[in-house]
Amino acid sequence: AWAALVLSGPLDTALELGQLTPATDFWSAAGHAAVDEVLGDIHRAAGRGAESEAYLERALAHARNAGDQQAEVRAQWILGRLFYTQSRFEEARAQFEPALEVCRALGQRTEEGHLVGSLATVLARLGRLDDATTLLEEALAIHREVGNRVGEGAVTGNLAVLYRRRGQPDAARKYLEAAIEIHRRVGDRRLEGDVTGNLGVLQFRQGDWDAARATFDKALRMHKQVGDRAAEARLYGNLGNLNLEDGQLEEAGRCYTQSLAAFREVGARGNEGMALTHLGQLRLEQGRLAEARGYLEESNELLVGIDSRTRVWTLSSLAILEHTEGQPDKAQTLLTEAEDVVARISDNKDKDAQGE
């Protein structure tokens, strides 16, 4: 089951094999920790958040009972990655930080590289771009030091995303192309698909729409091959954005609807809100105001307590809707709330959110 997962085999194969695992009395505490960790990771990759969390919490308990710090660190890392995909960023950070301290104390450089990179991605989502960049560069150095090509490729791809967000497209493209080459050599189709999709985003934002569409389609095929529904959902969202800009509104709506369905399937709350906001903005563009309100208000309710750029776009779109319907006071209240979110997530460093 574990081999089917890490070798990017079909996830249904990994899940089916995982069900053959012997039950309770067969294992020691350390054995339980190892088995539950693997099953938790398989369910995480398959988008089964509740099942994954249950296995990983149990793995943590067994690891602590056995006094196995290394198993505890592995379970915390996977649990943090699960929380990250569910937009539970502070909870992810609460798993990564203590695990990183243990890794450094034990001198586990490979695991340290993974955790430094994971913590960096969380800080980036919390608006701390400078800290995230510093940590990613540290993680890259560690992976190169220990010869971890998979980790090097993952961090290289994350640095590319960060440089794109910081308005440095040339640096972003350099890192993206390097990451794609690393994943291709290693044979990791899942991560190659992720980075290929990010290259499509960069091409789209630079106005090369034909290249972006071809790149998105290529990445989508890779994600379908390995059964990565969360990645499929992101790709459908990107294709929706491209179709919207290209004036293909019905096709944009179809892509956003597919994105929403996939995010709901994997339980990614923050990303589900993003898909709802995209649909709301599209309906606003089409003048279908009642539908727009339904999507945007559902997104806003879903994102309460999640300070993110998506929440800023949602509040801004609701403000436009209120203004369109002759409610300027309500629009002003929503924009003030959006400004407060910007201040909380980025200390006024997020120029995209400020601009909106």
Short mmCIF file of C-alpha atoms in Angstrom, two decimals:
data_model
loop_
_atom_site.label_atom_id
_atom_site.label_comp_id
_atom_site.label_asym_id
_atom_site.label_seq_id
_atom_site.Cartn_x
_atom_site.Cartn_y
_atom_site.Cartn_z
CA ALA A 1 0.00 0.00 0.00
CA TRP A 2 2.79 2.41 0.92
CA ALA A 3 4.69 1.64 -2.29
CA ALA A 4 1.57 2.27 -4.37
CA LEU A 5 1.30 5.68 -2.73
CA VAL A 6 4.91 6.86 -2.92
CA LEU A 7 5.45 5.52 -6.42
CA SER A 8 2.46 7.57 -7.62
CA GLY A 9 0.41 4.47 -8.31
CA PRO A 10 -3.38 4.61 -8.43
CA LEU A 11 -4.66 5.75 -5.04
CA ASP A 12 -7.57 3.30 -5.15
CA THR A 13 -4.94 0.52 -5.25
CA ALA A 14 -3.24 1.94 -2.16
CA LEU A 15 -6.58 2.24 -0.36
CA GLU A 16 -7.61 -1.30 -1.29
CA LEU A 17 -4.30 -2.74 -0.08
CA GLY A 18 -4.50 -0.65 3.08
CA GLN A 19 -7.75 -2.38 4.01
CA LEU A 20 -5.86 -5.71 4.16
CA THR A 21 -3.70 -4.46 7.05
CA PRO A 22 -4.04 -6.73 10.13
CA ALA A 23 -6.08 -5.19 12.93
CA THR A 24 -5.40 -4.20 16.54
CA ASP A 25 -3.92 -7.20 18.38
CA PHE A 26 -1.33 -7.92 15.69
CA TRP A 27 0.81 -4.83 16.35
CA SER A 28 3.00 -3.36 19.08
CA ALA A 29 2.56 0.34 19.89
CA ALA A 30 5.40 1.19 17.50
CA GLY A 31 3.86 -1.04 14.84
CA HIS A 32 0.49 0.63 15.30
CA ALA A 33 2.13 4.04 14.87
CA ALA A 34 3.78 2.97 11.61
CA VAL A 35 0.63 1.38 10.16
CA ASP A 36 -1.67 4.26 11.12
CA GLU A 37 0.85 6.75 9.73
CA VAL A 38 0.85 5.03 6.33
CA LEU A 39 -2.94 4.66 6.23
CA GLY A 40 -3.34 8.31 7.28
CA ASP A 41 -1.04 9.44 4.48
CA ILE A 42 -2.89 7.33 1.91
CA HIS A 43 -6.25 8.77 2.94
CA ARG A 44 -4.73 12.29 2.92
CA ALA A 45 -3.49 11.84 -0.63
CA ALA A 46 -6.89 10.44 -1.65
CA GLY A 47 -8.66 13.52 -0.27
CA ARG A 48 -10.35 11.67 2.61
CA GLY A 49 -9.65 14.26 5.26
CA ALA A 50 -11.69 12.92 8.18
CA GLU A 51 -10.34 9.38 7.80
CA SER A 52 -6.78 10.68 7.42
CA GLU A 53 -7.00 12.84 10.53
CA ALA A 54 -8.35 9.94 12.61
CA TYR A 55 -5.52 7.61 11.54
CA LEU A 56 -2.84 10.27 12.09
CA GLU A 57 -4.11 11.29 15.53
CA ARG A 58 -4.04 7.60 16.46
CA ALA A 59 -0.51 7.27 15.02
CA LEU A 60 0.61 10.20 17.19
CA ALA A 61 -0.86 8.60 20.31
CA HIS A 62 0.82 5.24 19.57
CA ALA A 63 4.17 6.92 18.83
CA ARG A 64 4.07 8.82 22.13
CA ASN A 65 3.05 5.65 23.98
CA ALA A 66 6.04 3.85 22.46
CA GLY A 67 8.40 6.79 23.14
CA ASP A 68 9.26 6.88 19.44
CA GLN A 69 10.17 10.49 18.64
CA GLN A 70 10.90 9.78 14.99
CA ALA A 71 7.45 8.24 14.45
CA GLU A 72 5.90 11.18 16.29
CA VAL A 73 7.67 13.62 13.98
CA ARG A 74 6.51 11.76 10.85
CA ALA A 75 2.89 11.72 12.03
CA GLN A 76 3.00 15.43 12.89
CA TRP A 77 4.44 16.26 9.48
CA ILE A 78 1.72 14.37 7.61
CA LEU A 79 -0.99 15.77 9.88
CA GLY A 80 0.32 19.29 9.28
CA ARG A 81 0.21 18.70 5.53
CA LEU A 82 -3.41 17.54 5.86
CA PHE A 83 -4.34 20.68 7.81
CA TYR A 84 -2.58 22.81 5.19
CA THR A 85 -4.71 21.35 2.37
CA GLN A 86 -7.80 22.08 4.48
CA SER A 87 -6.73 25.75 4.94
CA ARG A 88 -6.22 25.13 8.68
CA PHE A 89 -2.96 27.05 8.58
CA GLU A 90 -2.45 27.78 12.27
CA GLU A 91 -3.16 24.14 13.11
CA ALA A 92 -0.63 23.09 10.47
CA ARG A 93 1.93 25.43 11.96
CA ALA A 94 1.24 23.96 15.42
CA GLN A 95 2.24 20.53 14.06
CA PHE A 96 5.27 21.60 12.02
CA GLU A 97 7.06 23.80 14.60
CA PRO A 98 7.46 21.25 17.45
CA ALA A 99 8.31 18.49 14.97
CA LEU A 100 11.04 20.71 13.49
CA GLU A 101 12.54 21.32 16.94
CA VAL A 102 12.77 17.55 17.55
CA CYS A 103 14.36 16.96 14.13
CA ARG A 104 17.01 19.58 14.79
CA ALA A 105 17.73 18.12 18.23
CA LEU A 106 18.08 14.60 16.77
CA GLY A 107 20.18 15.79 13.82
CA GLN A 108 17.75 14.38 11.24
CA ARG A 109 18.70 16.57 8.30
CA THR A 110 16.45 14.98 5.67
CA GLU A 111 13.35 15.30 7.84
CA GLU A 112 14.46 18.79 8.89
CA GLY A 113 14.52 19.84 5.23
CA HIS A 114 10.97 18.59 4.71
CA LEU A 115 9.66 20.36 7.82
CA VAL A 116 11.43 23.65 7.11
CA GLY A 117 9.88 23.66 3.62
CA SER A 118 6.43 22.75 4.97
CA LEU A 119 6.55 25.48 7.61
CA ALA A 120 7.57 27.96 4.90
CA THR A 121 4.47 27.18 2.80
CA VAL A 122 2.25 27.79 5.84
CA LEU A 123 3.92 31.14 6.60
CA ALA A 124 3.47 32.14 2.96
CA ARG A 125 -0.29 31.49 3.24
CA LEU A 126 -0.31 33.56 6.43
CA GLY A 127 1.19 36.49 4.51
CA ARG A 128 4.73 36.27 5.92
CA LEU A 129 6.45 36.19 2.55
CA ASP A 130 9.91 37.28 3.73
CA ASP A 131 10.04 34.59 6.42
CA ALA A 132 8.71 32.01 3.96
CA THR A 133 11.41 32.86 1.39
CA THR A 134 14.18 32.58 3.99
CA LEU A 135 12.92 29.18 5.15
CA LEU A 136 12.51 27.82 1.62
CA GLU A 137 16.07 28.79 0.75
CA GLU A 138 17.22 27.04 3.96
CA ALA A 139 15.21 23.93 3.01
CA LEU A 140 16.70 23.93 -0.50
CA ALA A 141 20.22 24.04 0.93
CA ILE A 142 19.44 21.12 3.27
CA HIS A 143 17.98 18.96 0.49
CA ARG A 144 20.99 19.61 -1.71
CA GLU A 145 23.34 18.81 1.19
CA VAL A 146 21.74 15.39 1.83
CA GLY A 147 21.13 14.60 -1.85
CA ASN A 148 17.34 14.53 -1.56
CA ARG A 149 16.26 15.20 -5.15
CA VAL A 150 12.54 14.82 -4.45
CA GLY A 151 12.71 17.38 -1.65
CA GLU A 152 14.86 19.67 -3.77
CA GLY A 153 12.27 19.57 -6.55
CA ALA A 154 9.37 20.29 -4.19
CA VAL A 155 11.09 23.27 -2.56
CA THR A 156 12.29 24.62 -5.92
CA GLY A 157 8.66 24.62 -7.11
CA ASN A 158 7.48 26.37 -3.95
CA LEU A 159 10.15 29.05 -4.35
CA ALA A 160 8.86 29.64 -7.86
CA VAL A 161 5.34 30.25 -6.55
CA LEU A 162 6.67 32.62 -3.91
CA TYR A 163 8.70 34.64 -6.43
CA ARG A 164 5.63 34.87 -8.69
CA ARG A 165 3.60 36.25 -5.78
CA ARG A 166 6.38 38.77 -5.09
CA GLY A 167 6.21 40.06 -8.66
CA GLN A 168 9.45 38.47 -9.93
CA PRO A 169 8.28 36.42 -12.94
CA ASP A 170 11.74 35.78 -14.40
CA ALA A 171 12.97 34.21 -11.16
CA ALA A 172 9.70 32.28 -10.89
CA ARG A 173 10.09 30.80 -14.39
CA LYS A 174 13.70 29.80 -13.72
CA TYR A 175 12.71 27.89 -10.58
CA LEU A 176 9.65 26.32 -12.25
CA GLU A 177 11.62 24.97 -15.17
CA ALA A 178 14.28 23.60 -12.81
CA ALA A 179 11.62 21.92 -10.64
CA ILE A 180 9.89 20.30 -13.62
CA GLU A 181 13.22 18.85 -14.80
CA ILE A 182 13.99 17.46 -11.33
CA HIS A 183 10.58 15.78 -10.98
CA ARG A 184 10.81 14.38 -14.50
CA ARG A 185 14.20 12.81 -13.75
CA VAL A 186 13.00 11.41 -10.43
CA GLY A 187 9.80 10.11 -12.03
CA ASP A 188 7.37 11.82 -9.63
CA ARG A 189 4.31 12.49 -11.81
CA ARG A 190 2.31 13.99 -8.95
CA LEU A 191 4.79 16.77 -8.20
CA GLU A 192 5.63 17.24 -11.88
CA GLY A 193 1.91 17.90 -12.43
CA ASP A 194 1.80 20.42 -9.58
CA VAL A 195 4.74 22.41 -10.91
CA THR A 196 3.51 22.20 -14.51
CA GLY A 197 0.22 23.74 -13.35
CA ASN A 198 2.12 26.55 -11.64
CA LEU A 199 4.00 27.21 -14.89
CA GLY A 200 0.59 27.58 -16.55
CA VAL A 201 -0.42 30.17 -13.94
CA LEU A 202 2.73 32.17 -14.68
CA GLN A 203 2.12 31.99 -18.45
CA PHE A 204 -1.48 33.10 -17.92
CA ARG A 205 -0.48 36.09 -15.80
CA GLN A 206 2.10 37.12 -18.39
CA GLY A 207 -0.62 37.11 -21.09
CA ASP A 208 0.50 34.00 -22.97
CA TRP A 209 -2.97 32.42 -22.91
CA ASP A 210 -2.47 29.77 -25.61
CA ALA A 211 0.63 28.42 -23.87
CA ALA A 212 -1.16 28.56 -20.51
CA ARG A 213 -4.14 26.57 -21.79
CA ALA A 214 -1.86 23.86 -23.23
CA THR A 215 0.13 23.72 -19.98
CA PHE A 216 -3.02 23.49 -17.82
CA ASP A 217 -4.37 20.67 -19.99
CA LYS A 218 -1.07 18.79 -19.68
CA ALA A 219 -1.02 19.19 -15.89
CA LEU A 220 -4.66 18.09 -15.63
CA ARG A 221 -3.86 14.86 -17.48
CA MET A 222 -1.03 14.15 -15.05
CA HIS A 223 -3.28 14.69 -12.02
CA LYS A 224 -5.98 12.44 -13.46
CA GLN A 225 -3.37 9.73 -14.04
CA VAL A 226 -2.35 9.66 -10.37
CA GLY A 227 -5.85 10.34 -9.00
CA ASP A 228 -5.02 13.62 -7.24
CA ARG A 229 -8.46 15.22 -6.85
CA ALA A 230 -7.26 18.27 -4.91
CA ALA A 231 -4.78 19.10 -7.68
CA GLU A 232 -7.49 18.53 -10.31
CA ALA A 233 -9.69 21.01 -8.45
CA ARG A 234 -6.96 23.67 -8.54
CA LEU A 235 -6.42 23.09 -12.27
CA TYR A 236 -10.14 23.45 -13.04
CA GLY A 237 -10.11 26.72 -11.12
CA ASN A 238 -7.15 27.99 -13.16
CA LEU A 239 -8.83 26.94 -16.42
CA GLY A 240 -11.95 28.77 -15.25
CA ASN A 241 -9.93 31.95 -14.70
CA LEU A 242 -8.40 31.63 -18.16
CA ASN A 243 -11.78 31.10 -19.83
CA LEU A 244 -13.23 34.04 -17.93
CA GLU A 245 -10.49 36.37 -19.15
CA ASP A 246 -10.92 34.96 -22.68
CA GLY A 247 -14.63 35.80 -22.65
CA GLN A 248 -15.75 32.14 -22.63
CA LEU A 249 -18.13 32.60 -19.72
CA GLU A 250 -20.10 29.37 -19.99
CA GLU A 251 -16.92 27.31 -20.16
CA ALA A 252 -15.57 29.25 -17.18
CA GLY A 253 -18.70 28.37 -15.23
CA ARG A 254 -18.32 24.69 -16.10
CA CYS A 255 -14.71 24.68 -14.91
CA TYR A 256 -15.53 26.50 -11.66
CA THR A 257 -18.37 24.05 -10.97
CA GLN A 258 -16.01 21.09 -11.43
CA SER A 259 -13.47 22.78 -9.19
CA LEU A 260 -16.09 23.32 -6.47
CA ALA A 261 -17.25 19.69 -6.60
CA ALA A 262 -13.70 18.36 -6.28
CA PHE A 263 -12.79 20.68 -3.39
CA ARG A 264 -15.94 19.62 -1.55
CA GLU A 265 -15.00 16.00 -2.14
CA VAL A 266 -11.58 16.43 -0.50
CA GLY A 267 -12.83 18.69 2.30
CA ALA A 268 -10.65 21.70 1.45
CA ARG A 269 -12.67 24.41 3.17
CA GLY A 270 -10.64 27.44 2.12
CA ASN A 271 -10.39 26.30 -1.47
CA GLU A 272 -14.09 25.47 -1.55
CA GLY A 273 -14.66 29.11 -0.59
CA MET A 274 -12.38 30.20 -3.43
CA ALA A 275 -14.39 28.17 -5.97
CA LEU A 276 -17.65 29.64 -4.64
CA THR A 277 -16.18 33.14 -4.94
CA HIS A 278 -15.11 32.46 -8.53
CA LEU A 279 -18.66 31.37 -9.38
CA GLY A 280 -20.07 34.44 -7.61
CA GLN A 281 -17.76 36.79 -9.51
CA LEU A 282 -18.70 35.10 -12.79
CA ARG A 283 -22.44 35.48 -12.12
CA LEU A 284 -21.82 39.11 -11.15
CA GLU A 285 -20.08 39.61 -14.51
CA GLN A 286 -23.08 38.03 -16.24
CA GLY A 287 -25.57 40.22 -14.37
CA ARG A 288 -27.13 37.23 -12.62
CA LEU A 289 -27.17 39.03 -9.29
CA ALA A 290 -29.30 36.65 -7.23
CA GLU A 291 -27.05 33.70 -8.10
CA ALA A 292 -23.98 35.84 -7.45
CA ARG A 293 -25.24 36.72 -3.98
CA GLY A 294 -25.92 33.07 -3.17
CA TYR A 295 -22.42 31.96 -4.07
CA LEU A 296 -20.64 34.92 -2.45
CA GLU A 297 -22.58 34.79 0.81
CA GLU A 298 -22.02 31.03 1.08
CA SER A 299 -18.30 31.60 0.52
CA ASN A 300 -18.19 34.39 3.09
CA GLU A 301 -19.88 32.20 5.71
CA LEU A 302 -17.49 29.36 4.95
CA LEU A 303 -14.42 31.62 5.28
CA VAL A 304 -15.33 33.26 8.59
CA GLY A 305 -12.29 32.84 10.79
CA ILE A 306 -9.98 32.19 7.82
CA ASP A 307 -8.03 35.37 7.07
CA SER A 308 -6.93 34.88 3.49
CA ARG A 309 -6.72 36.65 0.16
CA THR A 310 -9.80 34.67 -0.92
CA ARG A 311 -11.76 36.31 1.91
CA VAL A 312 -10.60 39.71 0.64
CA TRP A 313 -11.83 38.93 -2.90
CA THR A 314 -15.14 37.64 -1.50
CA LEU A 315 -15.81 40.73 0.60
CA SER A 316 -14.81 43.00 -2.29
CA SER A 317 -17.15 41.20 -4.69
CA LEU A 318 -20.01 41.42 -2.20
CA ALA A 319 -19.30 45.16 -1.92
CA ILE A 320 -19.57 45.51 -5.70
CA LEU A 321 -22.86 43.62 -5.59
CA GLU A 322 -24.28 45.84 -2.83
CA HIS A 323 -23.21 48.97 -4.69
CA THR A 324 -24.77 47.65 -7.90
CA GLU A 325 -28.04 47.13 -6.04
CA GLY A 326 -27.99 50.65 -4.58
CA GLN A 327 -26.64 49.90 -1.11
CA PRO A 328 -23.48 52.04 -0.78
CA ASP A 329 -23.42 51.92 3.03
CA LYS A 330 -23.36 48.11 3.02
CA ALA A 331 -20.67 48.21 0.34
CA GLN A 332 -18.53 50.53 2.49
CA THR A 333 -18.90 48.24 5.52
CA LEU A 334 -17.77 45.23 3.48
CA LEU A 335 -14.75 47.08 2.06
CA THR A 336 -13.72 48.20 5.55
CA GLU A 337 -13.92 44.58 6.69
CA ALA A 338 -11.79 43.56 3.68
CA GLU A 339 -9.17 46.15 4.62
CA ASP A 340 -9.07 44.70 8.14
CA VAL A 341 -8.41 41.22 6.71
CA VAL A 342 -5.58 42.58 4.54
CA ALA A 343 -3.96 44.16 7.60
CA ARG A 344 -4.19 40.93 9.58
CA ILE A 345 -2.80 38.61 6.92
CA SER A 346 0.08 40.66 5.67
CA ASP A 347 0.84 43.74 7.78
CA ASN A 348 0.08 45.76 4.63
CA LYS A 349 2.72 43.89 2.56
CA ASP A 350 0.26 42.10 0.27
CA LYS A 351 0.02 44.60 -2.57
CA ASP A 352 -2.41 42.45 -4.62
CA ALA A 353 -4.92 42.37 -1.78
CA GLN A 354 -4.45 46.08 -1.05
CA GLY A 355 -4.94 46.89 -4.74
CA GLU A 356 -8.23 45.00 -4.84
#
